[in-house]
PDB file of C-alpha atoms in Angstrom:
ATOM      1  CA  MET L 167     -74.359  59.761  27.014  1.00 44.00           C
ATOM      2  CA  ARG L 168     -73.910  56.441  28.840  1.00 47.00           C
ATOM      3  CA  GLY L 169     -76.918  55.018  27.093  1.00 46.00           C
ATOM      4  CA  THR L 170     -75.645  55.768  23.611  1.00 59.00           C
ATOM      5  CA  PRO L 171     -73.189  52.823  23.260  1.00 56.00           C
ATOM      6  CA  ARG L 172     -75.789  50.434  24.673  1.00 57.00           C
ATOM      7  CA  MET L 173     -78.397  51.802  22.318  1.00 52.00           C
ATOM      8  CA  SER L 174     -75.970  51.436  19.422  1.00 57.00           C
ATOM      9  CA  MET L 175     -75.248  47.827  20.423  1.00 58.00           C
ATOM     10  CA  SER L 176     -78.952  47.131  20.722  1.00 71.00           C
ATOM     11  CA  LEU L 177     -79.628  48.595  17.275  1.00 70.00           C
ATOM     12  CA  LYS L 178     -76.827  46.512  15.729  1.00 76.00           C
ATOM     13  CA  LYS L 179     -78.186  43.395  17.390  1.00 80.00           C
ATOM     14  CA  THR L 180     -81.707  44.156  16.193  1.00 82.00           C
ATOM     15  CA  ARG L 181     -80.438  44.813  12.679  1.00 81.00           C
ATOM     16  CA  LYS L 182     -78.579  41.492  12.650  1.00 84.00           C
ATOM     17  CA  ILE L 183     -81.717  39.654  13.734  1.00 88.00           C
ATOM     18  CA  LEU L 184     -83.777  41.438  11.080  1.00 89.00           C
ATOM     19  CA  CYS L 185     -81.130  40.629   8.473  1.00 88.00           C
ATOM     20  CA  LEU L 186     -81.328  36.942   9.369  1.00 90.00           C
ATOM     21  CA  ILE L 187     -85.121  37.019   9.187  1.00 92.00           C
ATOM     22  CA  PHE L 188     -85.204  38.726   5.792  1.00 92.00           C
ATOM     23  CA  ALA L 189     -82.389  36.483   4.527  1.00 92.00           C
ATOM     24  CA  ALA L 190     -84.585  33.495   5.412  1.00 94.00           C
ATOM     25  CA  VAL L 191     -87.523  35.184   3.649  1.00 95.00           C
ATOM     26  CA  MET L 192     -85.307  35.730   0.591  1.00 94.00           C
ATOM     27  CA  VAL L 193     -84.224  32.085   0.593  1.00 95.00           C
ATOM     28  CA  ALA L 194     -87.865  30.973   0.776  1.00 95.00           C
ATOM     29  CA  GLY L 195     -88.782  33.333  -2.054  1.00 96.00           C
ATOM     30  CA  ASN L 196     -85.915  32.190  -4.260  1.00 95.00           C
ATOM     31  CA  VAL L 197     -86.675  28.518  -3.615  1.00 95.00           C
ATOM     32  CA  LEU L 198     -90.319  29.077  -4.555  1.00 94.00           C
ATOM     33  CA  CYS L 199     -89.427  31.082  -7.649  1.00 93.00           C
ATOM     34  CA  PHE L 200     -86.475  29.078  -8.997  1.00 94.00           C
ATOM     35  CA  GLY L 201     -87.986  25.769  -7.865  1.00 93.00           C
ATOM     36  CA  SER L 202     -91.331  26.316  -9.586  1.00 92.00           C
ATOM     37  CA  VAL L 203     -89.625  27.445 -12.801  1.00 92.00           C
ATOM     38  CA  LEU L 204     -87.306  24.400 -12.703  1.00 93.00           C
ATOM     39  CA  ILE L 205     -90.135  21.906 -12.159  1.00 92.00           C
ATOM     40  CA  LYS L 206     -92.354  23.586 -14.758  1.00 90.00           C
ATOM     41  CA  GLY L 207     -89.528  23.408 -17.310  1.00 90.00           C
ATOM     42  CA  THR L 208     -88.639  19.777 -16.610  1.00 90.00           C
ATOM     43  CA  LEU L 209     -91.067  17.343 -14.980  1.00 88.00           C
ATOM     44  CA  CYS L 210     -94.048  19.321 -16.284  1.00 87.00           C
ATOM     45  CA  SER L 211     -92.670  19.827 -19.783  1.00 87.00           C
ATOM     46  CA  PRO L 212     -93.579  17.450 -22.660  1.00 84.00           C
ATOM     47  CA  ASP L 213     -90.264  18.183 -24.369  1.00 86.00           C
ATOM     48  CA  TYR L 214     -88.236  17.285 -21.275  1.00 88.00           C
ATOM     49  CA  LEU L 215     -90.163  14.066 -20.622  1.00 84.00           C
ATOM     50  CA  LYS L 216     -89.809  13.036 -24.260  1.00 82.00           C
ATOM     51  CA  LEU L 217     -86.045  13.386 -23.905  1.00 84.00           C
ATOM     52  CA  THR L 218     -86.021  11.089 -20.861  1.00 83.00           C
ATOM     53  CA  PHE L 219     -88.851   8.702 -21.800  1.00 81.00           C
ATOM     54  CA  LEU L 220     -88.071   8.255 -25.498  1.00 78.00           C
ATOM     55  CA  THR L 221     -84.463   7.145 -25.269  1.00 81.00           C
ATOM     56  CA  LYS L 222     -82.945   4.514 -27.548  1.00 82.00           C
ATOM     57  CA  ARG L 223     -82.924   2.048 -24.660  1.00 84.00           C
ATOM     58  CA  VAL L 224     -86.627   2.519 -23.934  1.00 83.00           C
ATOM     59  CA  GLU L 225     -87.464   2.240 -27.633  1.00 82.00           C
ATOM     60  CA  GLU L 226     -85.554  -1.042 -27.913  1.00 85.00           C
ATOM     61  CA  GLN L 227     -87.270  -2.467 -24.824  1.00 86.00           C
ATOM     62  CA  CYS L 228     -90.696  -1.497 -26.193  1.00 85.00           C
ATOM     63  CA  LYS L 229     -89.968  -3.241 -29.480  1.00 86.00           C
ATOM     64  CA  GLN L 230     -88.511  -6.288 -27.733  1.00 88.00           C
ATOM     65  CA  ASN L 231     -91.581  -6.642 -25.514  1.00 89.00           C
ATOM     66  CA  PHE L 232     -93.885  -6.316 -28.498  1.00 89.00           C
ATOM     67  CA  ASN L 233     -91.927  -8.758 -30.686  1.00 90.00           C
ATOM     68  CA  ASP L 234     -91.630 -11.417 -27.983  1.00 91.00           C
ATOM     69  CA  ARG L 235     -95.353 -11.463 -27.238  1.00 93.00           C
ATOM     70  CA  ILE L 236     -96.591 -10.930 -30.789  1.00 92.00           C
ATOM     71  CA  GLN L 237     -94.630 -13.988 -31.964  1.00 93.00           C
ATOM     72  CA  ILE L 238     -96.659 -16.135 -29.553  1.00 94.00           C
ATOM     73  CA  LEU L 239     -99.895 -14.585 -30.830  1.00 94.00           C
ATOM     74  CA  SER L 240     -98.707 -15.209 -34.395  1.00 93.00           C
ATOM     75  CA  LEU L 241     -98.290 -18.930 -33.664  1.00 92.00           C
ATOM     76  CA  GLU L 242    -101.714 -19.081 -32.016  1.00 91.00           C
ATOM     77  CA  SER L 243    -103.517 -17.263 -34.852  1.00 90.00           C
ATOM     78  CA  SER L 244    -101.411 -18.445 -37.844  1.00 89.00           C
ATOM     79  CA  ILE L 245    -101.087 -14.795 -38.886  1.00 92.00           C
ATOM     80  CA  PRO L 246     -97.477 -13.741 -39.659  1.00 92.00           C
ATOM     81  CA  VAL L 247     -95.671 -11.345 -37.331  1.00 91.00           C
ATOM     82  CA  ARG L 248     -95.145  -8.904 -40.197  1.00 90.00           C
ATOM     83  CA  VAL L 249     -98.915  -8.274 -40.332  1.00 90.00           C
ATOM     84  CA  PHE L 250     -98.967  -7.066 -36.730  1.00 89.00           C
ATOM     85  CA  GLU L 251     -95.738  -5.142 -37.218  1.00 85.00           C
ATOM     86  CA  THR L 252     -97.441  -3.099 -39.953  1.00 83.00           C
ATOM     87  CA  GLU L 253     -99.186  -1.216 -37.138  1.00 72.00           C
ATOM     88  CA  ILE L 254     -95.807  -0.263 -35.669  1.00 70.00           C
ATOM     89  CA  LYS L 255     -94.633   1.057 -39.020  1.00 64.00           C
ATOM     90  CA  LEU L 256     -97.840   3.050 -39.419  1.00 56.00           C
ATOM     91  CA  ASP L 257     -97.447   4.576 -35.951  1.00 57.00           C
ATOM     92  CA  ASP L 258     -93.792   5.205 -35.135  1.00 51.00           C
ATOM     93  CA  GLU L 259     -94.515   7.841 -32.467  1.00 52.00           C
ATOM     94  CA  MET L 260     -96.072   5.551 -29.856  1.00 55.00           C
ATOM     95  CA  GLY L 261     -94.059   6.746 -26.880  1.00 54.00           C
ATOM     96  CA  ALA L 262     -94.417  10.381 -27.904  1.00 61.00           C
ATOM     97  CA  ASP L 263     -98.175   9.855 -28.141  1.00 68.00           C
ATOM     98  CA  ALA L 264     -98.256   8.439 -24.607  1.00 73.00           C
ATOM     99  CA  VAL L 265     -96.312  11.416 -23.231  1.00 76.00           C
ATOM    100  CA  GLU L 266     -98.564  13.889 -25.059  1.00 75.00           C
ATOM    101  CA  ARG L 267    -101.610  12.122 -23.632  1.00 76.00           C
ATOM    102  CA  LEU L 268    -100.174  12.556 -20.140  1.00 76.00           C
ATOM    103  CA  PHE L 269    -100.282  16.336 -20.551  1.00 76.00           C
ATOM    104  CA  ASN L 270    -103.736  16.280 -22.125  1.00 74.00           C
ATOM    105  CA  SER L 271    -105.235  14.167 -19.310  1.00 70.00           C
ATOM    106  CA  LEU L 272    -105.969  11.353 -21.779  1.00 72.00           C
ATOM    107  CA  ASP L 273    -105.504   7.596 -21.503  1.00 76.00           C
ATOM    108  CA  THR L 274    -101.768   6.871 -21.742  1.00 80.00           C
ATOM    109  CA  SER L 275    -102.194   3.093 -22.007  1.00 78.00           C
ATOM    110  CA  LEU L 276    -102.769   3.439 -25.803  1.00 80.00           C
ATOM    111  CA  TYR L 277    -105.428   0.702 -25.608  1.00 84.00           C
ATOM    112  CA  THR L 278    -108.252   2.004 -27.788  1.00 84.00           C
ATOM    113  CA  SER L 279    -111.068   0.668 -29.927  1.00 88.00           C
ATOM    114  CA  ALA L 280    -109.420   2.336 -32.931  1.00 85.00           C
ATOM    115  CA  ARG L 281    -106.305   0.257 -32.283  1.00 88.00           C
ATOM    116  CA  ILE L 282    -108.367  -2.933 -32.157  1.00 91.00           C
ATOM    117  CA  GLU L 283    -110.119  -2.014 -35.416  1.00 91.00           C
ATOM    118  CA  LEU L 284    -106.813  -1.339 -37.151  1.00 89.00           C
ATOM    119  CA  PHE L 285    -105.348  -4.711 -36.109  1.00 91.00           C
ATOM    120  CA  GLU L 286    -108.605  -6.376 -37.190  1.00 93.00           C
ATOM    121  CA  GLU L 287    -108.396  -4.702 -40.600  1.00 91.00           C
ATOM    122  CA  LEU L 288    -104.767  -5.756 -41.042  1.00 90.00           C
ATOM    123  CA  CYS L 289    -105.542  -9.371 -40.127  1.00 93.00           C
ATOM    124  CA  THR L 290    -108.630  -9.479 -42.356  1.00 93.00           C
ATOM    125  CA  GLU L 291    -106.711  -7.941 -45.256  1.00 91.00           C
ATOM    126  CA  TYR L 292    -103.984 -10.579 -44.954  1.00 91.00           C
ATOM    127  CA  LEU L 293    -106.441 -13.480 -44.725  1.00 92.00           C
ATOM    128  CA  GLU L 294    -108.578 -12.310 -47.642  1.00 91.00           C
ATOM    129  CA  GLY L 295    -105.533 -11.429 -49.725  1.00 90.00           C
ATOM    130  CA  ASN L 296    -104.283 -14.994 -49.352  1.00 90.00           C
ATOM    131  CA  ASN L 297    -107.730 -16.583 -49.792  1.00 89.00           C
ATOM    132  CA  ILE L 298    -107.696 -18.037 -46.285  1.00 89.00           C
ATOM    133  CA  LYS L 299    -111.038 -18.822 -44.684  1.00 89.00           C
ATOM    134  CA  TYR L 300    -111.482 -17.247 -41.300  1.00 86.00           C
ATOM    135  CA  ASN L 301    -113.913 -16.785 -38.439  1.00 90.00           C
ATOM    136  CA  LYS L 302    -114.754 -13.109 -37.810  1.00 91.00           C
ATOM    137  CA  GLN L 303    -114.998 -13.569 -34.066  1.00 93.00           C
ATOM    138  CA  GLN L 304    -111.631 -15.286 -33.916  1.00 93.00           C
ATOM    139  CA  VAL L 305    -110.068 -12.487 -35.952  1.00 93.00           C
ATOM    140  CA  HIS L 306    -111.640  -9.922 -33.622  1.00 94.00           C
ATOM    141  CA  ASN L 307    -110.305 -11.771 -30.560  1.00 94.00           C
ATOM    142  CA  THR L 308    -106.849 -11.845 -32.151  1.00 94.00           C
ATOM    143  CA  ALA L 309    -107.055  -8.102 -32.815  1.00 93.00           C
ATOM    144  CA  VAL L 310    -108.033  -7.489 -29.167  1.00 94.00           C
ATOM    145  CA  LYS L 311    -105.015  -9.495 -27.973  1.00 94.00           C
ATOM    146  CA  ALA L 312    -102.739  -7.640 -30.408  1.00 93.00           C
ATOM    147  CA  ALA L 313    -104.050  -4.287 -29.133  1.00 91.00           C
ATOM    148  CA  GLU L 314    -103.438  -5.408 -25.537  1.00 92.00           C
ATOM    149  CA  ILE L 315     -99.870  -6.449 -26.399  1.00 92.00           C
ATOM    150  CA  TYR L 316     -99.352  -3.124 -28.173  1.00 89.00           C
ATOM    151  CA  ALA L 317    -100.645  -1.191 -25.164  1.00 87.00           C
ATOM    152  CA  ASP L 318     -98.576  -3.242 -22.712  1.00 87.00           C
ATOM    153  CA  SER L 319     -95.460  -2.633 -24.801  1.00 85.00           C
ATOM    154  CA  TYR L 320     -95.796   1.024 -25.756  1.00 83.00           C
ATOM    155  CA  GLY L 321     -98.362   2.531 -23.397  1.00 82.00           C
ATOM    156  CA  ILE L 322     -97.790   3.859 -19.872  1.00 83.00           C
ATOM    157  CA  ASP L 323     -99.952   2.412 -17.087  1.00 83.00           C
ATOM    158  CA  ASN L 324    -100.740   3.459 -13.500  1.00 81.00           C
ATOM    159  CA  ILE L 325     -99.660   7.032 -14.143  1.00 80.00           C
ATOM    160  CA  GLU L 326    -102.545   8.790 -12.350  1.00 80.00           C
ATOM    161  CA  SER L 327    -100.312  10.245  -9.615  1.00 80.00           C
ATOM    162  CA  MET L 328     -97.968  11.711 -12.221  1.00 81.00           C
ATOM    163  CA  LYS L 329    -100.924  13.194 -14.105  1.00 80.00           C
ATOM    164  CA  ALA L 330    -102.189  14.767 -10.871  1.00 82.00           C
ATOM    165  CA  PHE L 331     -98.739  16.215 -10.140  1.00 83.00           C
ATOM    166  CA  VAL L 332     -98.447  17.739 -13.624  1.00 82.00           C
ATOM    167  CA  LYS L 333    -101.964  19.177 -13.474  1.00 82.00           C
ATOM    168  CA  GLU L 334    -101.474  20.695 -10.004  1.00 85.00           C
ATOM    169  CA  THR L 335     -98.106  22.204 -10.927  1.00 85.00           C
ATOM    170  CA  GLN L 336     -99.437  23.722 -14.143  1.00 81.00           C
ATOM    171  CA  THR L 337    -102.365  25.180 -12.198  1.00 85.00           C
ATOM    172  CA  LYS L 338    -100.360  26.608  -9.297  1.00 87.00           C
ATOM    173  CA  TYR L 339     -97.090  27.465 -11.062  1.00 88.00           C
ATOM    174  CA  SER L 340     -97.894  31.168 -11.549  1.00 89.00           C
ATOM    175  CA  ARG L 341     -99.040  31.509  -7.941  1.00 91.00           C
ATOM    176  CA  TYR L 342     -95.873  29.960  -6.496  1.00 92.00           C
ATOM    177  CA  ALA L 343     -93.590  31.978  -8.793  1.00 92.00           C
ATOM    178  CA  SER L 344     -95.431  35.217  -7.974  1.00 93.00           C
ATOM    179  CA  ILE L 345     -95.264  34.590  -4.229  1.00 95.00           C
ATOM    180  CA  GLY L 346     -91.564  33.818  -4.547  1.00 95.00           C
ATOM    181  CA  ILE L 347     -90.845  37.026  -6.460  1.00 94.00           C
ATOM    182  CA  LEU L 348     -92.881  39.035  -3.939  1.00 96.00           C
ATOM    183  CA  LEU L 349     -90.896  37.615  -1.003  1.00 95.00           C
ATOM    184  CA  VAL L 350     -87.595  38.401  -2.742  1.00 95.00           C
ATOM    185  CA  VAL L 351     -88.694  41.977  -3.511  1.00 95.00           C
ATOM    186  CA  ILE L 352     -89.811  42.495   0.112  1.00 95.00           C
ATOM    187  CA  SER L 353     -86.442  41.219   1.333  1.00 94.00           C
ATOM    188  CA  ILE L 354     -84.472  43.482  -1.003  1.00 92.00           C
ATOM    189  CA  ILE L 355     -86.480  46.534   0.062  1.00 93.00           C
ATOM    190  CA  ALA L 356     -85.941  45.578   3.695  1.00 93.00           C
ATOM    191  CA  PHE L 357     -82.166  45.269   3.238  1.00 91.00           C
ATOM    192  CA  PHE L 358     -81.905  48.717   1.662  1.00 90.00           C
ATOM    193  CA  SER L 359     -84.056  50.114   4.466  1.00 90.00           C
ATOM    194  CA  LEU L 360     -81.879  48.590   7.195  1.00 87.00           C
ATOM    195  CA  PHE L 361     -78.573  49.943   5.860  1.00 85.00           C
ATOM    196  CA  SER L 362     -77.611  53.501   5.019  1.00 81.00           C
ATOM    197  CA  LYS L 363     -74.868  52.336   2.635  1.00 84.00           C
ATOM    198  CA  ASN L 364     -75.840  50.555  -0.578  1.00 86.00           C
ATOM    199  CA  LYS L 365     -72.815  48.274  -0.377  1.00 87.00           C
ATOM    200  CA  ASP L 366     -73.906  46.994   3.035  1.00 87.00           C
ATOM    201  CA  ALA L 367     -77.388  46.312   1.658  1.00 89.00           C
ATOM    202  CA  PHE L 368     -75.923  44.512  -1.353  1.00 90.00           C
ATOM    203  CA  MET L 369     -73.731  42.412   0.943  1.00 90.00           C
ATOM    204  CA  ALA L 370     -76.754  41.372   3.024  1.00 90.00           C
ATOM    205  CA  MET L 371     -78.664  40.553  -0.161  1.00 92.00           C
ATOM    206  CA  LEU L 372     -75.795  38.478  -1.542  1.00 93.00           C
ATOM    207  CA  MET L 373     -75.598  36.548   1.731  1.00 92.00           C
ATOM    208  CA  GLY L 374     -79.229  35.645   1.101  1.00 93.00           C
ATOM    209  CA  TYR L 375     -78.362  34.362  -2.359  1.00 94.00           C
ATOM    210  CA  ILE L 376     -75.400  32.378  -1.032  1.00 95.00           C
ATOM    211  CA  ALA L 377     -77.794  30.789   1.472  1.00 95.00           C
ATOM    212  CA  THR L 378     -80.202  30.095  -1.417  1.00 96.00           C
ATOM    213  CA  GLY L 379     -77.499  28.308  -3.387  1.00 96.00           C
ATOM    214  CA  ILE L 380     -76.482  26.242  -0.375  1.00 96.00           C
ATOM    215  CA  THR L 381     -80.140  25.345   0.255  1.00 96.00           C
ATOM    216  CA  PHE L 382     -80.541  24.078  -3.304  1.00 96.00           C
ATOM    217  CA  MET L 383     -77.321  22.082  -3.069  1.00 96.00           C
ATOM    218  CA  LEU L 384     -78.125  20.492   0.292  1.00 96.00           C
ATOM    219  CA  THR L 385     -81.691  19.671  -0.747  1.00 95.00           C
ATOM    220  CA  SER L 386     -80.519  18.111  -4.020  1.00 95.00           C
ATOM    221  CA  ILE L 387     -77.747  16.067  -2.391  1.00 96.00           C
ATOM    222  CA  THR L 388     -80.144  14.816   0.280  1.00 95.00           C
ATOM    223  CA  ALA L 389     -82.727  13.864  -2.361  1.00 94.00           C
ATOM    224  CA  LEU L 390     -80.119  12.029  -4.474  1.00 94.00           C
ATOM    225  CA  ILE L 391     -78.760  10.130  -1.465  1.00 94.00           C
ATOM    226  CA  THR L 392     -82.171   9.145  -0.072  1.00 93.00           C
ATOM    227  CA  GLY L 393     -83.529   8.252  -3.518  1.00 91.00           C
ATOM    228  CA  ILE L 394     -86.582  10.512  -3.536  1.00 88.00           C
ATOM    229  CA  GLY L 395     -88.715   9.804  -6.601  1.00 84.00           C
ATOM    230  CA  GLN L 396     -86.748   6.689  -7.536  1.00 85.00           C
ATOM    231  CA  SER L 397     -89.576   4.171  -7.072  1.00 84.00           C
ATOM    232  CA  PRO L 398     -92.461   5.335  -9.278  1.00 83.00           C
ATOM    233  CA  LYS L 399     -95.261   2.769  -9.490  1.00 83.00           C
ATOM    234  CA  ILE L 400     -95.812   3.019 -13.234  1.00 83.00           C
ATOM    235  CA  TYR L 401     -95.661   0.257 -15.831  1.00 80.00           C
ATOM    236  CA  PRO L 402     -93.914  -1.165 -17.818  1.00 81.00           C
ATOM    237  CA  SER L 403     -90.824  -1.161 -15.614  1.00 84.00           C
ATOM    238  CA  PHE L 404     -88.627   0.559 -18.195  1.00 83.00           C
ATOM    239  CA  TYR L 405     -90.973   3.559 -18.122  1.00 84.00           C
ATOM    240  CA  ALA L 406     -90.638   3.556 -14.325  1.00 86.00           C
ATOM    241  CA  ASP L 407     -86.847   3.647 -14.797  1.00 88.00           C
ATOM    242  CA  ALA L 408     -87.245   6.533 -17.262  1.00 86.00           C
ATOM    243  CA  ALA L 409     -89.420   8.443 -14.763  1.00 87.00           C
ATOM    244  CA  ALA L 410     -86.853   7.848 -12.005  1.00 90.00           C
ATOM    245  CA  ASN L 411     -84.089   9.135 -14.290  1.00 90.00           C
ATOM    246  CA  SER L 412     -86.199  12.215 -15.044  1.00 90.00           C
ATOM    247  CA  VAL L 413     -86.490  13.030 -11.341  1.00 92.00           C
ATOM    248  CA  ARG L 414     -82.820  12.252 -10.661  1.00 93.00           C
ATOM    249  CA  PHE L 415     -81.692  14.569 -13.450  1.00 93.00           C
ATOM    250  CA  VAL L 416     -83.878  17.374 -12.054  1.00 94.00           C
ATOM    251  CA  PHE L 417     -82.052  17.098  -8.729  1.00 95.00           C
ATOM    252  CA  VAL L 418     -78.713  17.191 -10.586  1.00 95.00           C
ATOM    253  CA  ILE L 419     -79.858  20.374 -12.371  1.00 95.00           C
ATOM    254  CA  SER L 420     -80.984  21.776  -9.017  1.00 96.00           C
ATOM    255  CA  LEU L 421     -77.568  20.971  -7.525  1.00 96.00           C
ATOM    256  CA  LEU L 422     -75.759  22.731 -10.372  1.00 96.00           C
ATOM    257  CA  LEU L 423     -78.182  25.667 -10.156  1.00 95.00           C
ATOM    258  CA  GLY L 424     -77.501  26.020  -6.437  1.00 96.00           C
ATOM    259  CA  LEU L 425     -73.751  25.832  -7.022  1.00 97.00           C
ATOM    260  CA  ALA L 426     -73.953  28.525  -9.722  1.00 96.00           C
ATOM    261  CA  ILE L 427     -76.052  30.849  -7.532  1.00 96.00           C
ATOM    262  CA  ALA L 428     -73.751  30.408  -4.532  1.00 96.00           C
ATOM    263  CA  VAL L 429     -70.534  30.899  -6.530  1.00 96.00           C
ATOM    264  CA  VAL L 430     -71.767  33.997  -8.390  1.00 96.00           C
ATOM    265  CA  ALA L 431     -73.110  35.540  -5.166  1.00 95.00           C
ATOM    266  CA  TYR L 432     -69.849  34.776  -3.342  1.00 94.00           C
ATOM    267  CA  LEU L 433     -67.711  36.307  -6.100  1.00 94.00           C
ATOM    268  CA  LEU L 434     -69.843  39.463  -6.122  1.00 93.00           C
ATOM    269  CA  ALA L 435     -69.687  39.691  -2.314  1.00 91.00           C
ATOM    270  CA  ASP L 436     -65.925  39.246  -2.433  1.00 90.00           C
ATOM    271  CA  TYR L 437     -65.640  41.980  -5.059  1.00 89.00           C
ATOM    272  CA  ILE L 438     -67.737  44.395  -2.953  1.00 86.00           C
ATOM    273  CA  GLU L 439     -65.670  43.605   0.134  1.00 84.00           C
ATOM    274  CA  ARG L 440     -62.406  44.240  -1.710  1.00 83.00           C
ATOM    275  CA  THR L 441     -63.617  47.513  -3.241  1.00 82.00           C
ATOM    276  CA  ARG L 442     -64.890  48.604   0.172  1.00 70.00           C
ATOM    277  CA  ASN L 443     -61.269  48.810   1.315  1.00 60.00           C
ATOM    278  CA  TYR L 444     -60.595  51.509  -1.269  1.00 57.00           C
ATOM    279  CA  ASP L 445     -63.507  53.674  -0.159  1.00 53.00           C
TER     280      ASP L 445
END
């Protein structure tokens, strides 16, 4: 009989250790599951990136860049600015096109032979319509410069690392989410195996979710303070600012998600603890 209390203490200690282990497994599973879903729905979503990349501020900066440089080209070529601006009116979804190209692994710079041909046609049409003699090679060179200005103003350059990130996430998203769900399920089964009372198992499970919420909050706060993802090397600079804002907002969402998980889990745990007193 002397060994019974010691054995009981040993079992309690072992159960506590196992609870901590499976709580950590649950946290890892939840982070993988919720984290992959969050990233897939934001940084790897065309709709989300359009919201952050195609703001009014970015649009105004694109137009300002284009207008400033096209005015110089207009003086050099004696072709009015309005001729070059016709291209902008014909294609008012430039930024959206660049974002779509990012997800289709296409060139996001928007510098294409079709763009050069269109500018060349617009210039030629103006010159012929006004009976102005012109040199075809000079018109072609002007069209090339106009296409370069267009691409520099509306396209997104040096975005290979972002493309690679999107591609890898889209490829591995299902795997990460599945592994996360599996870890959570294993943890839940383990909790119900360790405790004879369902309420005790639920309490252990909720502690795991509280830890998950705290993990999301601490990770997000740390990322926001240290500025992770705030210096993307993409061009023009206003697109880099848009990309940084996209990442920053994801961490804010992650912070709020963690807070929601922790609060809901805490309230449920508190409810179970209070009802336990009436059992």
